[in-house]
C-alpha positions as a printed Julia matrix, in Angstrom:
697×3 Matrix{Float64}:
    0.0    0.0     0.0
    2.98   2.3     0.5
    3.28   2.51   -3.29
   -0.11   4.24   -3.57
    1.32   7.67   -2.8
    3.9    7.55   -5.64
    1.04   6.52   -7.92
   -0.79   9.71   -6.99
    2.42  11.62   -7.67
    2.45  10.06  -11.14
   -1.13  11.2   -11.66
   -0.13  14.67  -10.51
    2.69  14.66  -13.07
    0.27  13.61  -15.78
   -2.14  16.46  -15.12
    0.66  18.98  -14.57
    1.58  18.51  -18.24
   -1.78  19.98  -19.27
   -1.82  22.59  -16.53
   -5.23  21.79  -15.09
   -6.81  20.82  -11.78
   -9.79  19.17  -13.44
   -9.07  16.03  -11.39
   -9.01  16.52   -7.62
   -6.26  14.23   -6.31
   -5.81  13.15   -2.69
   -3.49  15.51   -0.83
   -2.93  17.05    2.61
   -3.86  20.74    2.87
   -2.12  22.68    5.65
   -4.3   25.43    7.14
   -3.51  27.88    9.93
   -3.14  31.49   10.91
   -0.02  33.53   10.34
    2.78  32.59   12.75
    0.95  29.48   13.91
    3.95  27.36   12.99
    2.8   25.93    9.64
    6.17  26.38    7.94
    8.02  24.85   10.88
    5.78  21.77   10.75
    6.42  21.35    7.01
   10.18  21.78    7.4
   10.17  19.21   10.18
    8.49  16.76    7.8
   11.05  17.55    5.07
   13.95  17.52    7.51
   15.58  20.56    5.88
   15.24  24.36    5.85
   13.39  24.8     2.6
   10.68  27.46    3.07
   10.97  31.25    3.07
   11.03  32.93    6.46
   10.14  36.41    7.63
    7.54  38.56    9.35
    3.98  39.03    8.18
    2.62  37.03    5.26
    5.44  34.95    3.74
    3.55  32.19    1.91
    1.73  34.11   -0.83
    1.16  31.31   -3.34
    0.01  27.74   -2.78
    3.02  25.42   -2.51
    2.28  21.85   -3.56
    5.06  19.92   -1.84
    5.56  16.27   -2.79
    7.89  14.25   -0.57
    9.27  11.17   -2.32
   11.07   8.52   -0.32
   13.92   6.94   -2.27
   15.81   3.76   -1.44
   19.63   3.69   -1.57
   19.58   1.67   -4.79
   17.19   4.09   -6.5
   19.23   7.04   -5.21
   22.44   5.62   -6.63
   20.83   4.93  -10.02
   19.26   8.38  -10.24
   22.47  10.07   -9.16
   24.43   8.32  -11.9
   21.86   9.14  -14.59
   21.55  12.82  -13.69
   25.04  13.48  -12.32
   23.67  14.35   -8.88
   26.12  14.68   -6.03
   24.12  14.12   -2.84
   21.42  11.98   -1.36
   18.68  14.65   -1.37
   17.52  16.95   -4.14
   14.52  18.9    -5.34
   12.81  19.72   -8.63
   10.35  22.45   -9.57
    7.71  22.03  -12.23
    8.35  25.49  -13.69
   12.11  24.86  -14.07
   11.48  21.64  -16.04
   14.36  19.2   -15.55
   16.63  21.41  -13.45
   17.75  19.65  -10.26
   18.48  21.54   -7.03
   20.79  19.9    -4.53
   21.3   23.03   -2.42
   18.2   23.59   -0.3
   19.1   27.25    0.15
   18.72  27.61   -3.62
   15.34  25.91   -3.37
   14.23  28.48   -0.78
   15.49  31.34   -2.97
   13.73  29.91   -6.01
   10.44  29.79   -4.07
   10.87  33.45   -3.12
   11.76  34.46   -6.68
    8.86  32.56   -8.23
    6.47  34.04   -5.67
    7.56  37.58   -6.51
    7.4   36.87  -10.23
    3.67  36.13  -10.06
    2.48  37.86   -6.89
    4.7   40.94   -6.99
    6.37  42.71   -4.08
    3.27  44.2    -2.41
    2.48  41.24   -0.14
   -0.44  40.27   -2.37
   -1.37  36.63   -2.99
   -1.9   34.51   -6.1
   -3.96  31.38   -6.82
   -1.32  29.91   -9.13
    0.54  27.14   -7.25
    4.25  26.36   -7.1
    5.02  22.65   -7.56
    8.04  21.34   -5.67
    9.14  17.72   -5.31
   11.71  16.67   -2.71
   13.55  13.33   -3.11
   15.14  12.03    0.07
   15.75   8.78    1.97
   14.73  10.58    5.18
   11.15  11.43    4.28
    7.94   9.47    3.98
    5.79   9.67    0.89
    3.46  12.63    1.29
    1.73  15.28   -0.81
    1.21  18.52    1.12
   -0.22  21.9     0.17
    1.06  24.92    2.07
   -1.33  27.88    1.9
   -1.08  31.53    3.02
   -1.82  32.01    6.7
   -5.22  33.32    7.72
   -5.07  37.02    8.52
   -7.57  39.63    9.66
   -6.04  43.07    9.08
   -4.25  44.24    5.91
   -0.65  45.25    6.52
    1.31  47.8     4.51
    0.15  47.94    0.91
   -1.81  44.69    1.07
   -5.24  44.74   -0.6
   -8.08  45.71    1.74
   -9.83  42.42    1.02
   -6.75  40.29    1.77
   -8.7   38.29    4.38
  -11.39  37.42    1.85
   -8.81  36.51   -0.81
   -7.0   34.14    1.56
  -10.25  32.49    2.7
  -11.34  31.93   -0.89
   -7.95  30.4    -1.71
   -8.1   28.1     1.33
  -11.64  26.98    0.56
  -10.66  26.23   -3.05
   -8.35  23.48   -1.74
  -10.22  22.19    1.32
  -13.51  21.91   -0.6
  -11.82  19.05   -2.46
  -13.48  15.97   -0.94
  -10.3   13.99   -1.64
   -8.16  16.23    0.58
   -7.12  15.79    4.22
   -7.15  19.02    6.24
   -4.18  19.56    8.55
   -5.41  22.28   10.94
   -2.43  23.9    12.68
   -3.02  25.8    15.94
   -0.5   27.21   18.42
   -0.68  25.75   21.94
   -0.35  29.21   23.53
   -3.7   30.3    22.06
   -7.23  29.3    22.99
   -8.17  26.14   21.09
  -11.82  27.22   21.08
  -10.92  30.24   18.95
   -8.83  28.33   16.42
   -9.4   29.78   12.95
   -7.95  26.65   11.35
  -10.48  24.36   13.02
  -13.25  26.84   12.27
  -12.68  26.83    8.49
  -12.13  23.05    8.54
  -15.52  22.49   10.17
  -17.24  24.64    7.53
  -16.37  22.09    4.83
  -15.94  19.0     7.01
  -18.56  19.29    9.76
  -18.22  15.61   10.71
  -14.44  15.88   10.99
  -13.89  12.77    8.87
  -10.9   14.27    7.06
   -9.5   16.75    9.6
   -6.34  16.22   11.67
   -5.32  18.83   14.24
   -1.7   19.75   15.0
   -0.86  21.75   18.13
    2.45  23.61   17.8
    4.66  25.51   20.27
    4.02  23.18   23.21
    7.16  24.57   24.83
    5.86  28.16   24.79
    2.81  27.71   27.01
    2.45  29.84   30.12
    4.15  28.54   33.24
    1.9   26.29   35.26
   -0.21  25.26   32.28
   -0.02  22.33   29.89
   -1.82  21.0    26.81
   -2.85  17.67   28.31
   -6.58  18.27   27.95
   -6.15  19.6    24.42
   -4.01  16.64   23.3
   -6.44  14.19   24.87
   -9.31  15.74   22.89
  -11.18  16.92   25.95
  -11.41  20.55   24.79
  -12.31  20.04   21.14
  -12.52  16.46   19.88
  -11.12  15.76   16.4
  -11.91  12.38   14.85
   -8.57  11.85   13.09
   -6.72  12.93   16.21
   -4.7   15.79   17.74
   -0.9   15.67   17.6
    1.39  18.04   19.47
    4.78  19.14   18.17
    7.61  21.44   19.29
    8.96  23.92   16.74
   12.34  25.51   16.43
   12.42  29.0    17.88
   13.5   32.0    15.83
   16.76  31.92   17.74
   17.29  28.28   16.74
   16.66  29.21   13.09
   19.03  32.16   13.26
   21.71  29.94   14.79
   21.19  27.37   12.0
   20.02  24.64   14.31
   19.49  21.49   12.29
   16.03  20.0    12.0
   17.38  16.62   13.13
   18.69  18.19   16.33
   15.36  19.94   16.87
   13.52  16.63   16.54
   15.77  15.06   19.21
   15.13  17.99   21.55
   11.4   17.68   20.82
   11.45  14.0    21.84
   13.25  14.87   25.09
   10.71  17.62   25.86
    7.76  15.31   25.31
    9.28  12.58   27.47
    9.76  15.09   30.27
    6.53  17.08   30.01
    4.06  14.53   28.59
    5.56  11.1    29.27
    2.26   9.27   28.88
    1.63  10.88   25.47
    5.17  11.04   24.12
    4.78   8.06   21.81
    1.63   9.6    20.2
    3.03  13.07   19.6
    6.01  14.65   17.95
    7.15  15.23   14.38
    8.05  11.61   13.59
    4.7   10.35   14.8
    3.0   13.11   12.79
    4.85  12.03    9.62
    3.9    8.36   10.09
    0.27   9.31   10.84
    0.0   11.53    7.79
    1.53   8.84    5.61
   -0.93   6.23    6.92
   -3.96   8.53    6.6
   -3.0    9.57    3.1
   -2.52   5.98    1.94
   -5.9    4.9     3.29
   -7.49   8.01    1.87
   -5.99   7.34   -1.56
   -7.24   3.76   -1.44
  -10.75   4.98   -0.66
  -10.68   7.67   -3.37
   -9.29   5.6    -6.23
  -12.6    4.04   -7.38
  -14.21   7.46   -7.73
  -11.06   8.79   -9.39
  -11.12   5.98  -11.92
  -14.77   6.66  -12.75
  -14.14  10.39  -13.02
  -11.17   9.89  -15.33
  -13.1    7.52  -17.61
  -16.05   9.92  -17.86
  -13.77  12.85  -18.67
  -11.9   10.79  -21.26
  -15.17  10.01  -23.0
  -16.22  13.67  -22.91
  -12.92  14.91  -24.31
  -13.0   12.24  -27.01
  -16.41  13.52  -28.11
  -15.14  17.1   -27.94
  -12.12  16.24  -30.05
  -14.35  14.48  -32.58
  -16.52  17.57  -32.84
  -13.44  19.66  -33.64
  -12.61  17.28  -36.47
   -9.36  16.63  -38.25
   -7.52  19.3   -40.24
   -9.13  19.65  -43.68
   -7.27  18.0   -46.57
   -9.87  17.55  -49.32
  -11.81  20.81  -49.11
  -14.2   20.01  -51.96
  -15.3   16.74  -50.39
  -15.51  18.27  -46.91
  -17.72  21.13  -48.09
  -20.1   18.79  -49.89
  -20.31  16.5   -46.84
  -21.09  19.4   -44.48
  -23.76  20.8   -46.79
  -25.36  17.39  -47.25
  -25.3   16.66  -43.52
  -26.86  20.0   -42.64
  -29.64  19.57  -45.21
  -30.34  16.04  -43.95
  -30.41  17.12  -40.3
  -32.71  20.03  -41.16
  -35.17  17.68  -42.84
  -34.87  15.1   -40.05
  -35.68  17.76  -37.47
  -38.87  18.59  -39.34
  -39.78  14.92  -39.71
  -38.98  14.1   -36.07
  -36.19  11.64  -36.88
  -33.23  13.79  -35.83
  -30.41  12.19  -33.83
  -30.56  14.87  -31.13
  -34.08  15.11  -29.71
  -34.89  18.26  -27.76
  -36.37  17.44  -24.34
  -37.01  20.9   -22.9
  -39.33  22.33  -25.55
  -41.14  21.45  -28.76
  -38.95  21.83  -31.82
  -39.15  21.34  -35.57
  -42.02  19.3   -36.95
  -43.57  18.84  -33.5
  -43.8   22.59  -33.03
  -45.26  23.05  -36.51
  -47.91  20.47  -35.64
  -48.63  22.35  -32.42
  -49.01  25.59  -34.38
  -51.48  23.98  -36.8
  -53.7   22.14  -34.34
  -53.33  24.04  -31.1
  -52.39  27.64  -31.78
  -54.13  28.12  -35.14
  -57.0   25.73  -34.42
  -57.87  27.27  -31.07
  -57.58  30.77  -32.46
  -60.13  29.99  -35.17
  -62.44  28.32  -32.67
  -62.3   31.42  -30.5
  -63.58  33.62  -33.35
  -67.24  34.41  -32.64
  -69.36  33.86  -35.79
  -71.35  36.98  -34.91
  -68.47  38.94  -33.4
  -68.62  42.67  -34.16
  -72.12  42.3   -35.58
  -75.06  43.92  -33.75
  -78.76  43.46  -34.3
  -78.96  46.99  -35.68
  -76.25  46.09  -38.22
  -78.32  43.11  -39.34
  -81.52  45.15  -39.54
  -79.8   47.94  -41.45
  -78.37  45.45  -43.95
  -81.86  43.96  -44.49
  -83.39  47.39  -45.13
  -80.55  48.5   -47.41
  -81.02  45.34  -49.45
  -84.76  46.02  -50.02
  -84.39  49.51  -51.44
  -87.5   51.74  -51.4
  -89.93  48.84  -51.33
  -91.05  47.13  -48.14
  -89.83  43.52  -48.16
  -92.16  40.58  -47.93
  -89.23  38.18  -47.42
  -85.69  38.42  -46.03
  -83.41  39.39  -48.96
  -80.48  37.05  -49.72
  -78.27  40.01  -50.55
  -78.21  41.05  -46.91
  -77.15  37.55  -45.86
  -74.28  37.48  -48.37
  -73.14  40.95  -47.4
  -73.01  40.09  -43.72
  -71.55  36.59  -44.01
  -68.68  37.84  -46.2
  -67.89  40.42  -43.57
  -67.6   37.66  -40.96
  -65.65  35.24  -43.16
  -63.11  37.97  -43.87
  -62.16  37.88  -40.19
  -60.57  34.45  -40.71
  -57.81  35.85  -42.9
  -55.64  37.45  -40.19
  -55.34  34.29  -38.04
  -54.52  32.31  -41.17
  -51.7   34.67  -42.16
  -50.43  34.63  -38.58
  -50.24  30.83  -38.82
  -47.97  31.18  -41.86
  -45.78  33.61  -39.94
  -45.41  31.28  -36.94
  -44.41  28.32  -39.12
  -41.89  30.52  -40.95
  -40.37  31.57  -37.61
  -40.09  27.95  -36.48
  -38.34  26.94  -39.68
  -35.92  29.77  -39.04
  -35.3   28.44  -35.52
  -34.55  24.98  -36.89
  -31.43  26.44  -38.52
  -29.99  27.36  -35.13
  -31.06  24.04  -33.65
  -29.16  22.12  -36.32
  -26.09  24.32  -35.82
  -26.03  23.84  -32.04
  -26.87  20.17  -31.7
  -26.7   18.26  -34.94
  -23.81  19.59  -36.99
  -21.26  20.96  -34.56
  -18.62  20.62  -37.26
  -20.02  23.85  -38.67
  -18.71  25.68  -35.61
  -15.21  25.0   -36.95
  -16.0   27.08  -40.01
  -17.85  30.27  -38.99
  -17.95  31.63  -42.54
  -19.53  28.44  -43.87
  -22.03  28.51  -41.02
  -23.0   32.11  -41.79
  -23.29  31.33  -45.5
  -25.59  28.34  -44.87
  -27.78  30.43  -42.56
  -28.02  33.11  -45.22
  -28.98  30.66  -48.0
  -31.67  28.94  -45.9
  -33.01  32.27  -44.65
  -33.18  33.57  -48.21
  -35.04  30.45  -49.34
  -37.56  30.83  -46.53
  -37.93  34.52  -47.31
  -38.72  33.74  -50.96
  -41.38  31.2   -50.03
  -43.13  33.42  -47.49
  -45.0   35.72  -49.95
  -45.98  32.73  -52.1
  -47.5   30.98  -49.09
  -49.19  34.15  -47.88
  -50.72  34.66  -51.32
  -52.09  31.13  -51.34
  -53.63  31.53  -47.88
  -55.09  34.88  -48.93
  -56.6   33.16  -51.97
  -58.14  30.46  -49.8
  -60.12  33.1   -47.94
  -60.85  34.96  -51.19
  -62.22  31.74  -52.68
  -64.68  31.44  -49.84
  -65.69  35.07  -50.31
  -66.08  34.72  -54.08
  -69.05  32.35  -53.96
  -71.44  31.9   -51.05
  -72.7   28.39  -51.66
  -76.15  28.33  -50.09
  -76.63  24.89  -51.65
  -73.89  23.41  -49.49
  -75.27  20.18  -47.98
  -74.49  21.21  -44.41
  -75.97  24.65  -44.97
  -79.15  23.28  -46.61
  -79.73  21.03  -43.62
  -79.36  24.02  -41.29
  -81.86  26.06  -43.35
  -84.42  23.24  -43.3
  -84.11  22.89  -39.56
  -84.46  26.66  -39.16
  -87.64  26.8   -41.28
  -89.13  24.04  -39.19
  -88.34  26.0   -36.03
  -89.98  29.16  -37.43
  -93.09  27.27  -38.47
  -93.28  25.68  -35.06
  -93.07  29.1   -33.41
  -95.92  30.42  -35.63
  -98.16  27.52  -34.68
  -97.39  28.1   -31.02
  -98.46  31.77  -31.29
 -101.69  30.8   -32.99
 -102.37  28.25  -30.28
 -101.97  30.92  -27.58
 -104.8   33.17  -29.0
 -108.09  33.42  -26.97
 -110.55  30.64  -27.85
 -113.43  33.16  -28.44
 -111.7   34.67  -31.45
 -111.48  32.55  -34.59
 -107.87  32.2   -35.63
 -108.49  33.19  -39.25
 -110.59  36.22  -38.27
 -108.09  37.2   -35.62
 -105.35  37.13  -38.15
 -107.45  39.07  -40.7
 -108.66  41.67  -38.24
 -105.16  42.1   -36.9
 -103.85  42.83  -40.37
 -106.73  45.17  -41.24
 -106.42  47.19  -38.05
 -102.74  47.4   -38.55
 -103.23  48.7   -42.09
 -105.83  51.22  -40.97
 -103.57  52.46  -38.25
 -100.76  52.96  -40.68
 -103.02  54.85  -43.11
 -104.31  57.04  -40.29
 -100.76  57.91  -39.32
  -99.95  59.13  -42.77
  -99.06  56.1   -44.86
  -97.11  52.86  -44.68
  -93.67  53.14  -43.06
  -94.17  56.86  -42.31
  -91.64  58.16  -39.71
  -94.45  60.34  -38.23
  -96.56  57.26  -37.66
  -93.6   55.49  -36.09
  -92.98  58.36  -33.71
  -96.66  58.78  -32.92
  -96.92  55.09  -32.21
  -94.02  55.48  -29.85
  -95.7   58.34  -28.04
  -98.9   56.36  -27.57
  -97.11  53.22  -26.5
  -95.83  52.24  -23.09
  -93.21  54.34  -21.36
  -90.54  51.76  -21.9
  -91.22  51.7   -25.65
  -91.04  55.46  -25.82
  -87.74  55.44  -24.03
  -86.38  52.95  -26.56
  -87.06  55.3   -29.48
  -84.56  57.96  -28.29
  -85.69  60.51  -30.98
  -87.0   64.09  -30.54
  -90.44  65.04  -32.08
  -90.38  66.39  -35.65
  -90.78  70.09  -36.41
  -94.33  71.45  -36.7
  -95.01  73.16  -40.07
  -97.86  75.19  -38.57
  -95.31  77.0   -36.33
  -93.46  78.51  -39.24
  -90.81  75.82  -39.79
  -90.22  73.97  -43.08
  -90.07  70.2   -42.69
  -87.0   68.46  -44.17
  -87.48  64.72  -43.93
  -83.73  64.13  -44.32
  -83.17  66.04  -41.1
  -85.5   63.8   -39.15
  -83.16  61.61  -37.05
  -83.41  57.89  -37.6
  -83.96  56.06  -34.31
  -80.71  54.32  -33.37
  -82.13  52.06  -30.71
  -85.73  51.04  -30.44
  -87.86  48.06  -29.74
  -88.03  45.75  -32.73
  -91.29  44.54  -34.1
  -91.92  40.82  -34.02
  -91.23  40.55  -37.74
  -88.0   42.53  -37.51
  -86.86  40.42  -34.63
  -87.75  37.26  -36.55
  -85.87  38.44  -39.66
  -82.76  39.31  -37.63
  -82.8   35.94  -35.91
  -83.06  34.18  -39.25
  -80.1   36.1   -40.7
  -77.97  35.57  -37.59
  -78.64  31.83  -37.58
  -77.82  31.57  -41.25
  -74.6   33.55  -40.79
  -73.53  31.35  -37.9
  -74.3   28.17  -39.8
  -72.43  29.21  -42.94
  -69.52  30.71  -40.95
  -68.91  27.41  -39.16
  -68.8   25.63  -42.54
  -66.21  28.08  -43.88
  -64.18  28.01  -40.66
  -63.96  24.24  -40.89
  -62.73  24.54  -44.48
  -60.11  27.16  -43.57
  -58.95  25.18  -40.56
  -58.31  22.21  -42.85
  -56.94  23.94  -45.94
  -54.52  26.49  -44.45
  -52.18  23.88  -42.84
  -52.19  21.94  -46.1
  -51.28  25.05  -48.05
  -48.49  25.93  -45.6
  -47.06  22.43  -45.78
  -47.11  22.36  -49.59
  -45.94  25.86  -50.4
  -43.51  26.4   -47.51
  -42.44  23.37  -45.46
  -42.28  20.64  -48.1
  -40.92  22.97  -50.75
  -38.04  24.01  -48.51
  -37.34  20.38  -47.58
  -37.27  19.32  -51.23
  -35.16  22.22  -52.48
  -32.82  22.84  -49.54
  -29.87  20.69  -50.57
  -29.95  21.73  -54.22
  -30.17  25.37  -53.15
  -27.2   25.02  -50.79
  -25.09  23.2   -53.38
  -25.98  25.68  -56.1
  -25.12  28.7   -53.95
  -22.07  27.44  -52.01
  -20.41  24.54  -53.83
  -18.17  26.7   -55.98
  -14.43  26.42  -56.46
  -13.85  30.09  -55.77
  -15.52  29.85  -52.35
  -13.79  26.73  -51.0
  -10.83  28.39  -49.27
  -12.91  31.17  -47.78
  -15.79  29.01  -46.51
  -13.53  26.35  -44.97
  -11.36  28.78  -43.01
  -11.29  27.64  -39.39
  -11.9   30.04  -36.53
   -8.71  31.43  -35.02
   -8.88  29.48  -31.76
  -10.1   26.19  -33.23
   -6.62  24.74  -33.79
   -5.6   25.72  -30.25
   -8.71  24.15  -28.74
   -8.14  20.97  -30.77
   -4.57  20.7   -29.46
   -5.68  21.34  -25.87
   -8.39  18.7   -26.12
   -5.91  16.22  -27.62
   -3.4   16.87  -24.81
   -6.07  16.48  -22.15
   -7.33  13.26  -23.72
   -3.78  11.91  -23.81
   -3.29  12.82  -20.14
   -6.57  11.17  -19.14
   -5.7    8.0   -21.05
   -2.3    7.89  -19.39
   -3.92   8.41  -15.98
   -6.28   5.56  -16.71
   -3.29   3.33  -17.49
   -1.65   4.31  -14.19
   -4.75   3.28  -12.25
   -4.97   0.05  -14.25
   -1.41  -0.76  -13.17
   -2.49  -0.38   -9.54
   -5.14  -3.06  -10.01
   -2.66  -5.37  -11.72
   -0.17  -5.06   -8.85
   -2.96  -5.62   -6.27
   -2.23  -2.33   -4.56
   -5.92  -1.48   -4.69
């Protein structure tokens, strides 16, 4: 199992080549406040002075420190191959193959690289420094040293330095594959530990948090850290380990780390004899090594799955970018043919990529025909915008100067045409909606079906322009046909239509039934024939007495003699009196706008309205059936049939090949990046496969 950590180092090397943290590898993240002793703990694990020292914020970039244990045989072989004189050395990722055997140079290189990216103003950077230490005196570990938590900006630090550091820390400890090493000084209150506070925010159960208590030798006289180390103050599941750091005086006097570790062991034996074997730097190193190995073992299955999924995704991405174009003529023809086929398949519902969030293509066109257009027509009132006065006026205008014995057909035709005309606007709107959907299909095919077009933006724009132009040419033709469909209905009112004839027969039966009912309701003392005759004679006499048939004077006089409600309905002032010196102009006599209709007028209006409604429903049914057929024939099917020939005729020209097949500027770069990432993922997959073969996992 010890070999698991070098395997993770190999994975880290693989992903370092592509410069990405897309895979979150198991590692130990060191968190603590400034001057809590983080750097001293790390140097104790390395066994050498390797980190920058100073006051204030010193660590200003993440330092990913990989400790690699090497056996004497491996050290001898590596030394001979690379000409290394020494048993310990280090390598930086940014210096490629340069080997550092002087650890003072390593410290200086860290400082120089930090200033190169972060500058001299004590600001921080998210870009990590990768350092690998090879030594026979270390255990295999991967540690991340982060800037210390601070509260107040110092000098020319940014005002939001606290927020920047917290965001950087959380970026690493949010990784579920990381172990959090929370460092707290023993001479501070454990309950106020900032390191444990941020650790609990991402690891509330404490399953991946280990606490380290530093500076045990600097506690106030008469106090000790027994309760803290025993977990009685704040329990930590992975444990609490105490260590003793070198003082600043020890560092200034160049005290070796090995000597400091011996002094630490003596201090623990004297001060905490019962806990000495479970504290100290050596125990911390062994514990971290054991925790990291078990953590890697637990994380590997998920890592393997994640790597395989990403490899599949990047393979698809690389396929969508395509290979560099060699035969431009063939490539252009293939792209045009594929786009035309996908466009037609989207309309027919057989496209490879089916939209699941909204209706698209042929399904949306069907919805427009049968839901949007159909419901709109059904919502049109057959008598909408038509009042009883309009009907009565049309009847009178159709009779001319002669009183009508029957309802004139001209009035029916005049009114029904007016109502049928109202079906034209919804029909034209249906054409417009289908045209818009066919325009949307272009974008759908570009986004989902033929991503190769994204490689060639000029070809994509040219295809969009050709299809848009074709749709634009078919729009007026389709509109004209739909307009003609309505005009055809207006051109000939077919009162002999079977459905309309049945409605008229039923209506006549209803009218006859109503007449018989009125005759039945007359008093039994009056003979029905005499009652009818006397009623007509008295009516004629009354009209003659009032000055003739249809005379406005008689109408007004009748209104004055009638009930109060009938008089109110007339709403007309009395005519001028010629005996008072005024000349009478019949054209100036106002026509009553609203009045109570006679029984005959009411009957005539009802007849016309019923006929209009009956005939309107027949025409609406015809329009509802014929408009979608016209749109499909003149617009949808025509575009489907002519699309490929139109694209080939407009674009498949020798003079346009080079221009249309020019890749976007960043396409080659993205193709190379995807290829490198795919290669790294495949190599990582091989590394994990080797683990299974060697039974390490």
